[in-house]
Coordinates of C-alpha atoms in Angstrom, one line a residue:
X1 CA 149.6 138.4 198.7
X2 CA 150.1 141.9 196.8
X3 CA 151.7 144.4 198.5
X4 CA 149.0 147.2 199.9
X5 CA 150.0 150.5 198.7
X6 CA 149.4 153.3 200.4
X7 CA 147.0 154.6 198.6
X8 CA 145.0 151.4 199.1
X9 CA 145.8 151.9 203.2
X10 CA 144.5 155.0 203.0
X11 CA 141.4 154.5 201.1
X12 CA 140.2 152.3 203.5
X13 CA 141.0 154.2 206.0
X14 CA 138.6 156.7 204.5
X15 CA 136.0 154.2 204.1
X16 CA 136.2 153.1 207.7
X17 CA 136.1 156.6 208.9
X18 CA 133.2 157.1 206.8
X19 CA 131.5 154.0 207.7
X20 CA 131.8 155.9 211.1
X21 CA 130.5 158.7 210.6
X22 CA 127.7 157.4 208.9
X23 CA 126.4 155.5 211.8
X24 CA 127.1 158.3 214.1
X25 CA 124.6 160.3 211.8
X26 CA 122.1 157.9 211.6
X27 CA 122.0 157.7 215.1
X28 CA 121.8 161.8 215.5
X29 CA 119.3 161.8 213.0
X30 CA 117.2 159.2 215.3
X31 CA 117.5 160.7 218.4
X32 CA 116.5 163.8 216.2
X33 CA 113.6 162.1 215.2
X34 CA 112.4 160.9 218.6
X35 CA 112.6 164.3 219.8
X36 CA 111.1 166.0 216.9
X37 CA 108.1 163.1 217.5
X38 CA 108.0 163.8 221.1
X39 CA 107.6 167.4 220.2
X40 CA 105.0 167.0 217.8
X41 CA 102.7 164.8 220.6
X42 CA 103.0 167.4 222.8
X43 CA 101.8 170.0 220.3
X44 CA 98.3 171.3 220.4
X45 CA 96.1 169.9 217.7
X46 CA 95.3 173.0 216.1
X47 CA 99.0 174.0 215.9
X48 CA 99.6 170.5 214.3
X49 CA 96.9 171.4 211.6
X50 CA 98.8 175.0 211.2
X51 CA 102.3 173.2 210.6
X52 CA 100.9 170.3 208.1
X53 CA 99.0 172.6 206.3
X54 CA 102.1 174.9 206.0
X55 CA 104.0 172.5 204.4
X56 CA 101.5 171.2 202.0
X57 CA 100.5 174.2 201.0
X58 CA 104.4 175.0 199.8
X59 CA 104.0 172.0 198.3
X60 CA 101.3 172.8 196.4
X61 CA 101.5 176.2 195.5
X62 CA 105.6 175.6 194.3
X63 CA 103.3 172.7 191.6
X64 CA 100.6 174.9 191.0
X65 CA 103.3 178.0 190.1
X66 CA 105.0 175.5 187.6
X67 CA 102.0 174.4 186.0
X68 CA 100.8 177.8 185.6
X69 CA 103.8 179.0 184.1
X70 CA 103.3 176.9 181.6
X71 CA 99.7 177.1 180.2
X72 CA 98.0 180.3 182.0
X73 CA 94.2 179.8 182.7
X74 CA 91.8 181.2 180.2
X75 CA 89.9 184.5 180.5
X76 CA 87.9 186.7 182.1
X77 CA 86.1 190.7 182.1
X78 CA 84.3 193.1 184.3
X79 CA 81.7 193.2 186.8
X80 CA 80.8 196.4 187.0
X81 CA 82.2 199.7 188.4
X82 CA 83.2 197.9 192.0
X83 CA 85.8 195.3 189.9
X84 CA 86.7 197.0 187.2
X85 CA 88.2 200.1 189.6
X86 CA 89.7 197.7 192.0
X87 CA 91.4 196.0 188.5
X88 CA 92.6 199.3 186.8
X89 CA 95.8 199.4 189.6
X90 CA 96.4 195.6 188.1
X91 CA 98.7 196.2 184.9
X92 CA 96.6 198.5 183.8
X93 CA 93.7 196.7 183.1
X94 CA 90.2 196.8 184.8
X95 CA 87.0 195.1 185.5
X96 CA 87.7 191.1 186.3
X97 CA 90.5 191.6 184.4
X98 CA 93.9 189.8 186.0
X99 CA 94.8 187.7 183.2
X100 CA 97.9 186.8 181.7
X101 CA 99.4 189.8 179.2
X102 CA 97.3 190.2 176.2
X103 CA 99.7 188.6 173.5
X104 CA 99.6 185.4 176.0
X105 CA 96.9 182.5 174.3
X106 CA 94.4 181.6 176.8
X107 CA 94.6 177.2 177.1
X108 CA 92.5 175.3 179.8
X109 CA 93.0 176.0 183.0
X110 CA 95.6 173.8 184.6
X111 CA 94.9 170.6 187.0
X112 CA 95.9 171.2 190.2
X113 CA 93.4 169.3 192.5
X114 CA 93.6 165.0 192.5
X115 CA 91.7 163.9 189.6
X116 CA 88.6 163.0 190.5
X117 CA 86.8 159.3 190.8
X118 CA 90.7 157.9 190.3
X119 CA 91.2 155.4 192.6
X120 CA 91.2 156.7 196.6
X121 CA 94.6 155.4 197.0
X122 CA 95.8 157.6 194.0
X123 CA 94.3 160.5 195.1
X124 CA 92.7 160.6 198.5
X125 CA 89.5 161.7 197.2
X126 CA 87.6 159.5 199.6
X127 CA 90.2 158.5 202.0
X128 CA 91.1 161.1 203.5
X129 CA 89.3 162.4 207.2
X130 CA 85.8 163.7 207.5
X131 CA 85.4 166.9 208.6
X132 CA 82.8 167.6 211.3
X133 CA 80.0 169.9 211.0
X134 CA 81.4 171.4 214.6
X135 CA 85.0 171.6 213.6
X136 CA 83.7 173.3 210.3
X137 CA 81.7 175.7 212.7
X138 CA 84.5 176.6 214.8
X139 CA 87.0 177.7 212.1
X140 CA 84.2 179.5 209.6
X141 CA 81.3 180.7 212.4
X142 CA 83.7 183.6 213.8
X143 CA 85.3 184.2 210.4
X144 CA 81.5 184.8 209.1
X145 CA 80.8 187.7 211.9
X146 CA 84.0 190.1 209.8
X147 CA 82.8 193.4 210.0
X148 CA 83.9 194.0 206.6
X149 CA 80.8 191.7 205.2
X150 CA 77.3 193.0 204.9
X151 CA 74.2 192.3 207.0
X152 CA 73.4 189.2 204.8
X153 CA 76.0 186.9 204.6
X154 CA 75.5 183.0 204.0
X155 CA 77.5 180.0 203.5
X156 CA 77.6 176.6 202.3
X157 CA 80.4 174.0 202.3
X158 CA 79.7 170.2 200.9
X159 CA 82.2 167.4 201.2
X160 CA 82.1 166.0 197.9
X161 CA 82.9 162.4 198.6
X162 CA 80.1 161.8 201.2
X163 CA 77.6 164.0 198.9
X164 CA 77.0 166.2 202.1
X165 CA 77.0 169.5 203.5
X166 CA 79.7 169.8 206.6
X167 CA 78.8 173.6 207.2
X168 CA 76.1 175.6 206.7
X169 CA 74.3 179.1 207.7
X170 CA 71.8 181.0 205.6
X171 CA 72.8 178.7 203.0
X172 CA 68.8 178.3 201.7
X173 CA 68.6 182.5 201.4
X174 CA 68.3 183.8 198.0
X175 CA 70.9 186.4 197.6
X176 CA 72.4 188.1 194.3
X177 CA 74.9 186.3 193.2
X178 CA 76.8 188.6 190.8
X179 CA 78.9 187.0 188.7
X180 CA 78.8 183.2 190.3
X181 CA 75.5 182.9 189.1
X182 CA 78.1 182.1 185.4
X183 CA 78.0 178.5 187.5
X184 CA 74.5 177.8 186.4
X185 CA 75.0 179.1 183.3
X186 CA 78.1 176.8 182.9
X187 CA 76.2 173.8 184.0
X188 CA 72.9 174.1 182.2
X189 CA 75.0 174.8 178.8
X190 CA 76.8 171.9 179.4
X191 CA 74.0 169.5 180.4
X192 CA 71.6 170.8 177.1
X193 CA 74.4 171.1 174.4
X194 CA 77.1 168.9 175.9
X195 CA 80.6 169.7 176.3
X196 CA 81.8 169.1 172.2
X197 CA 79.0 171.6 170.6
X198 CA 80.0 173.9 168.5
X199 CA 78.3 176.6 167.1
X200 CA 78.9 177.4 163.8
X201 CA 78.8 180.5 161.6
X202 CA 77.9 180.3 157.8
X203 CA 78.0 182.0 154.8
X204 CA 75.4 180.9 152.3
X205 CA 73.8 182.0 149.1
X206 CA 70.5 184.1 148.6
X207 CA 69.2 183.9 145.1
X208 CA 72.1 184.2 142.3
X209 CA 74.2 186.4 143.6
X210 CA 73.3 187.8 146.8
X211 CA 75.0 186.2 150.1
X212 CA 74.1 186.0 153.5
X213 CA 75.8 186.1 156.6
X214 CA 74.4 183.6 159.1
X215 CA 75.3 184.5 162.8
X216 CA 74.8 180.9 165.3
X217 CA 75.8 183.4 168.5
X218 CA 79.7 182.7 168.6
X219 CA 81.0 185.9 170.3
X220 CA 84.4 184.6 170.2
X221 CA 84.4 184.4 166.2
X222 CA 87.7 186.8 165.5
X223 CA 88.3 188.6 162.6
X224 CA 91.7 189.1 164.1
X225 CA 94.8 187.2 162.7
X226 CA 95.3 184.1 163.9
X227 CA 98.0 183.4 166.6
X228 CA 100.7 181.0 165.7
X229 CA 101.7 180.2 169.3
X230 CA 97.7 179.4 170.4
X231 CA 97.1 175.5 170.9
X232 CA 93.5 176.4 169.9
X233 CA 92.5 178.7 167.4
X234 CA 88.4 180.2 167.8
X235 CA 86.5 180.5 164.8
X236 CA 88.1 183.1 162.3
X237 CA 85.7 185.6 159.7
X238 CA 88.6 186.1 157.8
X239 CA 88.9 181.9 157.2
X240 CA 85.2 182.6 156.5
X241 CA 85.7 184.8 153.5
X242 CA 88.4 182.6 151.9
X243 CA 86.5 179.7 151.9
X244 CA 83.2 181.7 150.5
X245 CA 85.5 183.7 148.2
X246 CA 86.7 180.2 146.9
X247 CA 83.2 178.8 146.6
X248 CA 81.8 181.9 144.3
X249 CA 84.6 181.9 142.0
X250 CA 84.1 178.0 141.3
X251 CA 80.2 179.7 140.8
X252 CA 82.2 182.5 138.7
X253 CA 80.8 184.8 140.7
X254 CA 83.1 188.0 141.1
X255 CA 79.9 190.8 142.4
X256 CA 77.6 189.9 144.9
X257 CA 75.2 191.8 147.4
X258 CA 75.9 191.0 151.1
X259 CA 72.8 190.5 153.9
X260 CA 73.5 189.3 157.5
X261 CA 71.0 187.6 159.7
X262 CA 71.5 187.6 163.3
X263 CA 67.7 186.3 163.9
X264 CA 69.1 182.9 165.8
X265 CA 68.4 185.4 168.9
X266 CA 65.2 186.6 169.4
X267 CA 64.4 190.0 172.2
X268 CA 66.2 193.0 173.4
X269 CA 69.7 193.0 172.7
X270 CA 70.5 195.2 175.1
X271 CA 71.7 193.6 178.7
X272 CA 69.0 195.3 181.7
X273 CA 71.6 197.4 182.8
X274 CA 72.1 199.3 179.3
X275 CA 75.3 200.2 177.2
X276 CA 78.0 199.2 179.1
X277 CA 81.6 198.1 178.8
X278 CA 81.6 194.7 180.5
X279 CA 79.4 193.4 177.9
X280 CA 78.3 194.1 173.9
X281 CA 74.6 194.3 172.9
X282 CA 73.6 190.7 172.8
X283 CA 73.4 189.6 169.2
X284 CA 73.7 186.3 167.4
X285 CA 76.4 188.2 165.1
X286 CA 79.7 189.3 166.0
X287 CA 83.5 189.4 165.8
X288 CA 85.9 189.4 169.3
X289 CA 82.8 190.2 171.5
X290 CA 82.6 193.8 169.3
X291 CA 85.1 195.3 170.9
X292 CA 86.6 198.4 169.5
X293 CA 89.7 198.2 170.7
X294 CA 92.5 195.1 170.1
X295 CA 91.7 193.8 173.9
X296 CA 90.8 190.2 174.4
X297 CA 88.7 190.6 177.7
X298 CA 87.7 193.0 180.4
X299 CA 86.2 196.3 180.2
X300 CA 86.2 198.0 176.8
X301 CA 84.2 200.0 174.4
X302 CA 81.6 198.3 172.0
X303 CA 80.2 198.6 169.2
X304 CA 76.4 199.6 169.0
X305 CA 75.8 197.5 166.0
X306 CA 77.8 194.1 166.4
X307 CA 75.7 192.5 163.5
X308 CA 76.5 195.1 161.0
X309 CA 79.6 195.3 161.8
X310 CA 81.1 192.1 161.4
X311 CA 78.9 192.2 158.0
X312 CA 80.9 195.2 157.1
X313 CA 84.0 193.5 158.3
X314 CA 83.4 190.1 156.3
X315 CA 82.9 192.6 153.0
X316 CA 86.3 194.2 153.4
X317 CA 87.8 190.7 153.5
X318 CA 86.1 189.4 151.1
X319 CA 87.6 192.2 148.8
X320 CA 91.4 191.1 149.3
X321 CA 90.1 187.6 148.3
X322 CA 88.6 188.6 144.8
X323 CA 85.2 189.2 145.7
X324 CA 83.7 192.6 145.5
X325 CA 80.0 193.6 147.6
X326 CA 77.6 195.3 145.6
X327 CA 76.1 198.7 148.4
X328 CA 76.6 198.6 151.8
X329 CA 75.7 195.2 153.8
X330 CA 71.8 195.4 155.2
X331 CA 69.9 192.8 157.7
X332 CA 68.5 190.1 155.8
X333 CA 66.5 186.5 156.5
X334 CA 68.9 183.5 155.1
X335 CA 66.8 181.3 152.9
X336 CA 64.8 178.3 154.7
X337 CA 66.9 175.8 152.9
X338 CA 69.8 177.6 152.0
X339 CA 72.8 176.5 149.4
X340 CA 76.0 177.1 152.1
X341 CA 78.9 178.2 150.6
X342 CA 81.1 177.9 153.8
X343 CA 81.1 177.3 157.2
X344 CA 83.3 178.2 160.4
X345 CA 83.0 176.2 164.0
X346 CA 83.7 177.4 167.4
X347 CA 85.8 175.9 170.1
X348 CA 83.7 173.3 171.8
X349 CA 81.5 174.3 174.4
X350 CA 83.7 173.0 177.4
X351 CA 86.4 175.8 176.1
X352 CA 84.0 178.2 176.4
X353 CA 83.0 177.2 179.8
X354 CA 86.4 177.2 180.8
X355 CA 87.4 180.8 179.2
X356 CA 84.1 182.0 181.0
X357 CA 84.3 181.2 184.2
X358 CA 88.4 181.9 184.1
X359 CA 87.7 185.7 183.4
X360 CA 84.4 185.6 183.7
X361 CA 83.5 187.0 180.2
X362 CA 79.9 188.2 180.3
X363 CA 79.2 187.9 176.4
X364 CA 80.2 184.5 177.0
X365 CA 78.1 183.9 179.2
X366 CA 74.8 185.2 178.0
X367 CA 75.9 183.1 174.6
X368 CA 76.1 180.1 176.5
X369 CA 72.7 181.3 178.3
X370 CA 71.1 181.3 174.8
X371 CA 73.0 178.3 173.4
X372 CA 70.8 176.6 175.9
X373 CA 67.9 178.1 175.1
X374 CA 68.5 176.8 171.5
X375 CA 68.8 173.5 172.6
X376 CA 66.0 173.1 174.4
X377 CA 63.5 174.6 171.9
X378 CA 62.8 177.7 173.2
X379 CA 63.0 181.7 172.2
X380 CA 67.0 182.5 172.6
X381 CA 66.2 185.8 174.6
X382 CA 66.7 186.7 177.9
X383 CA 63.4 185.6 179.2
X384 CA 63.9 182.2 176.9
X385 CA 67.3 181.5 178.1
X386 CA 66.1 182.0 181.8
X387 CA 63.4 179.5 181.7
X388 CA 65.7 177.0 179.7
X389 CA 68.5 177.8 182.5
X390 CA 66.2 177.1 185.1
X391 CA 64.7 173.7 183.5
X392 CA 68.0 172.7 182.9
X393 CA 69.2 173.2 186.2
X394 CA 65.5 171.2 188.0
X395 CA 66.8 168.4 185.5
X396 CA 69.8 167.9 187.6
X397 CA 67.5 167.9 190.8
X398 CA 69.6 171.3 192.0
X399 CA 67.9 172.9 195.3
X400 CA 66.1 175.6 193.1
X401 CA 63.7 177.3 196.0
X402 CA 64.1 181.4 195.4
X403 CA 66.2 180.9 192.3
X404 CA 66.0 183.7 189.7
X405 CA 68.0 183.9 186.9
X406 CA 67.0 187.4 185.0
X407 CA 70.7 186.9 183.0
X408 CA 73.8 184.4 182.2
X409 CA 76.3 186.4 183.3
X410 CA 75.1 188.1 186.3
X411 CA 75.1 191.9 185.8
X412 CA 71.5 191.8 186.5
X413 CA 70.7 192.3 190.2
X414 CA 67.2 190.6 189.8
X415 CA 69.4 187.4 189.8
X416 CA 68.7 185.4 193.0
X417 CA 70.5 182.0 193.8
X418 CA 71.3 180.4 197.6
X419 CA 74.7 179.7 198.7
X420 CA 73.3 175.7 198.8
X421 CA 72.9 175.9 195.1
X422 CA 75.9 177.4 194.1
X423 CA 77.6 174.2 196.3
X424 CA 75.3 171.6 195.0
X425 CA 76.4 173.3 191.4
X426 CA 80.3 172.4 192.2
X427 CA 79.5 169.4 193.8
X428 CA 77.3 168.1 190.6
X429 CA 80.4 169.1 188.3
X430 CA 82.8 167.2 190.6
X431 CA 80.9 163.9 190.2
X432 CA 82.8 161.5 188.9
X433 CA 79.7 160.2 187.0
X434 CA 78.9 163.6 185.4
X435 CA 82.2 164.1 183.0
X436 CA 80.0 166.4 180.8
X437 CA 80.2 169.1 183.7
X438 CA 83.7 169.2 184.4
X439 CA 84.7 171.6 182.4
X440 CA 83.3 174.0 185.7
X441 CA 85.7 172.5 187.4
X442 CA 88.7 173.2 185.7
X443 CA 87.8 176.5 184.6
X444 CA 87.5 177.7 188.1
X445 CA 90.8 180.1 189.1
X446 CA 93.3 179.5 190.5
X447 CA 93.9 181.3 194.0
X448 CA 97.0 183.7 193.9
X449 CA 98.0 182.4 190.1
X450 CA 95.0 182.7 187.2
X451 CA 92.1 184.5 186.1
X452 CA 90.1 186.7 188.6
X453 CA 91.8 185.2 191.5
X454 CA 96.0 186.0 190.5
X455 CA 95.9 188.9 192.4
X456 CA 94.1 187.6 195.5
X457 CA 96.0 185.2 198.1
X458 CA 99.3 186.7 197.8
X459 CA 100.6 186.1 201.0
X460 CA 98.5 183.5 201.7
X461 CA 100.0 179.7 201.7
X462 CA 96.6 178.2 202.8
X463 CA 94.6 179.3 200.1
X464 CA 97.4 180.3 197.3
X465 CA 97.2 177.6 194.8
X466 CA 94.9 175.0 197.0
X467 CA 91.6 177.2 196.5
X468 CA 90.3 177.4 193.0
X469 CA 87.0 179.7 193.1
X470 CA 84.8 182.1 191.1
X471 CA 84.2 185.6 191.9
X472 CA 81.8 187.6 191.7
X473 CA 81.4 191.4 192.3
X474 CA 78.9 194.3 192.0
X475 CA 78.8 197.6 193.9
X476 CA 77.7 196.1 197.4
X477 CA 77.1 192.4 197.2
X478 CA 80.9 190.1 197.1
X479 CA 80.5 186.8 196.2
X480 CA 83.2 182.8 196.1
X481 CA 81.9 179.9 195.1
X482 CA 84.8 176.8 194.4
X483 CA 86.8 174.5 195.6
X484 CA 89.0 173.0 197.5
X485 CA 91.3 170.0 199.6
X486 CA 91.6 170.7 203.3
X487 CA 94.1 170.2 205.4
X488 CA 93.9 166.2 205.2
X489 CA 93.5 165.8 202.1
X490 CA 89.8 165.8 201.6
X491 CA 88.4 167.4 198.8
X492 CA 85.8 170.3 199.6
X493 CA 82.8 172.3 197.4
X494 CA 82.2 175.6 199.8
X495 CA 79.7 179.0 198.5
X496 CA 80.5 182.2 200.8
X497 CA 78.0 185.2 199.6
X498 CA 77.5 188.5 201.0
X499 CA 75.6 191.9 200.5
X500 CA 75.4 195.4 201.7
X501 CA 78.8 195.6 201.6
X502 CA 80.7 199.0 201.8
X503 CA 84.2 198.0 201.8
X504 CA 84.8 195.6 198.6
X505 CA 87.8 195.4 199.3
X506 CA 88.0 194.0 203.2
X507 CA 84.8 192.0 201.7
X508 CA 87.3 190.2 199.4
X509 CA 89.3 189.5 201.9
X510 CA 87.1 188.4 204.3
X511 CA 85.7 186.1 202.0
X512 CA 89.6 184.9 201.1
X513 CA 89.9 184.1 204.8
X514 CA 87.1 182.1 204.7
X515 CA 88.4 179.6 201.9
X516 CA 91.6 179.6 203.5
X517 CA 90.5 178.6 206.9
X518 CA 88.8 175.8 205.0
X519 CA 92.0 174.9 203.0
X520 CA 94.3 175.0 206.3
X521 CA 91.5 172.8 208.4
X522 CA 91.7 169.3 209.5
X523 CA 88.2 169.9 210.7
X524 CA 87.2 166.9 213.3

């Protein structure tokens, strides 16, 4: 045989010694283990819950950070004087404004709960443990008695699996709902229209040389530049006036007289609450919500004429494309059967959702409001859009007793809507057999990371990243409607609403604890 060099003696002297020490570590590891298991059936129950969540929850939010790194959830504005001041300390900005920096594009929100109607194995969406109505009770009921909330507070938590509520108190009282009440908005859009309409905004000819500006109600239309790093781009006026610069020099066509018609809306356009900066006078005709700054959400000053604006707007572009406007643009009635020269398309409806309900953009919202109105036939006012909001809502056999819905977005205080609806809202956009809807879903925020929720949670590993909610806030009523996976696994609806509050700020967080405590239960 070969002589054995000592390199080879020593090498396997090495791998003996290693062999060793290998077994002596897997048998430290297993007495570890034993104890560490011993340890953990001694625990208390509720202390196990504490721990498991703990680490899920790092888990979870370390996922959810990644993911929202890379494609920050979409937008959202004010609610009045109570957000907005509580939002001006956030980067500056103000109303329901904590959104990612305004040269950021605003994508989908991102996934971060199990997918739903996967498989169970895959995602645990039915697999997981029940909760019990009395564990529920004992982790929420003393939470519910926080000072900080007002005299009416009510609450509603549905396991979505089962199809049934696991907690409940006051959750049949109509209350306002501030700016949750964008939930039925969201969901009767998206039942009426469907999650790929788009509305459109035209340009067509009036005679032989006159054209008309047709507003469809798109606030988002922008007659900003477009943004080369935005995965989607919204509807652009100054695309617009190309292609209708194009189509009248084909006609040879270098003069024309300019109208706009904004009569797809019908009513008041002002909002109830009058000129305000959380939302534009509601008109079927505008450009980047008529804001008179370069924001992209939030609080800002409007114009008081959106309509005539954007006409005026569309004139000057039309200009750098050839085209000059005869006199100032006036409000005119498009022809019944017009010739259309061009035509520009919104993002589809589910974006919309999404970007409403992630900053929760009130001119959005009372679009959307209108937009179903539209589709169901009737006047798109106020009054028209509540009734087709309401109809839409009875068509999805929604717990409607004491609803009132005076607006879309929820600045109105006549708004009324239970704690049970605002559940049975999530729980009818988590259905598996309702993909139309869930767009709500994932355009909820994200707790401690996007939209109205990023600055909310921090400090929190039971609700940061596992609870996905909207807010909503006026002067006095706090409201958080979303959802969530528990402890085991099981994935939760849950609406918390209070009034007569006088601290928003404890009321926040009050409400905050109450998610959380449903996040970090294992509730049997």
């Amino acid at each position: 045989m070969p002589e054995t060099r000592t390199w080879q003696v020593r090498w396997q002297s090495a791998q003996r010694s290693a062999r060793a020490a290998t077994r002596a570590a897997v048998r430290t590891a297993r007495g570890a283990a034993d104890a560490a298991r011993q340890t953990w059936q001694a625990t208390p129950r509720h202390t196990q819950q504490t721990w498991r969540l703990t680490a899920v929850s790092a888990a979870t939010g370390l996922a959810v950070a990644i993911v929202a790194v890379a494609a920050a959830g979409p937008w959202d504005s004010g609610q009045r004087t109570a957000e907005r001041t509580e939002a001006a300390v956030v980067d500056g900005a103000s109303g329901e404004h904590h959104a990612p920096a305004p040269d950021r594009p605003a994508p989908s929100a991102p996934p971060v709960l199990p997918a739903l109607g996967v498989p169970t194995a895959a995602a645990g969406r039915g697999a997981a443990p029940v909760p019990t109505d009395a564990g529920l009770a004992d982790a929420l009921a003393p939470l519910l008695k926080d000072p900080a909330l007002g005299p009416l507070r009510t609450a509603s938590v549905v396991d979505v699996a089962a199809r049934r509520q696991v907690f409940g108190d006051g959750q049949d009282k109509a209350a306002t709902p501030a700016s949750t009440v964008k939930l039925a908005t969201a969901v009767a859009a998206l039942a009426t229209r469907g999650p790929d309409h788009r509305i459109d905004t035209t340009a067509v000819l009036a005679g032989k040389d006159r054209v008309v500006l047709v507003g469809g109600g798109d606030p988002t239309l922008t007659a900003r530049a477009p943004r080369p790093d935005a995965a989607e781009q919204p509807a652009s006026l100054r695309a617009l006036a190309e292609a209708t610069a194009r189509a009248l020099h084909k006609r040879h066509l270098t003069t024309v007289g300019l109208g706009y018609d904004a009569s797809a809306y019908a009513g008041p356009v002002q909002h109830p609450i009058g000129p305000n900066e959380n939302i534009a006078p509601v008109t079927a005709l505008m450009t980047d919500e008529a804001r008179l700054d370069d924001s992209e959400h939030g609080p800002a000053p409007r114009e008081s004429d959106p309509a005539d604006a954007a006409a005026r707007t569309f004139a000057d572009l039309l200009h750098e494309y050839g085209i000059t406007v005869d006199g100032a643009p006036a409000g005119a009635k498009a022809p019944a059967k017009p010739e259309r020269l061009a035509a520009v398309h919104s993002l589809p409806l589910s974006a919309l959702v999404e970007r409403m309900l992630t900053y929760s953009d009130n001119d959005i919202a009372e679009a959307l409001a209108r937009q179903t109105a539209l589709g169901a036939g009737r006047p798109a006012s106020f009054d028209g859009a509540a009734g087709a909001v309401r109809a839409a809502l009875a068509r999805q056999h929604l717990p409607l007793a004491g609803a009132v819905f005076a607006d879309g977005s929820g600045l109105d205080r006549a708004d009324k809507v239970s704690a049970g609806l605002l559940a049975h809202l999530l729980l009818q956009a988590s259905d598996p057999g309702q993909p139309a809807l869930r767009p709500v879903v994932t355009g909820l925020p994200v707790a401690a990371f996007t939209g109205t929720l990023s600055n909310r949670y921090t400090g929190q590993s039971a609700g940061a990243g596992a609870v996905r909610a909207k807010t909503g806030t006026l002067t006095g009523v706090n409201t958080l409607a979303g959802t969530v996976v528990d402890a085991d696994g099981r994935l939760l609806v849950f609406s918390f609403m209070t009034s007569g509050t006088t601290d928003p700020q404890g009321a926040q967080k009050a409400l905050d604890n109450l998610a959380s405590a449903v996040a970090n239960c294992g509730c049997r």
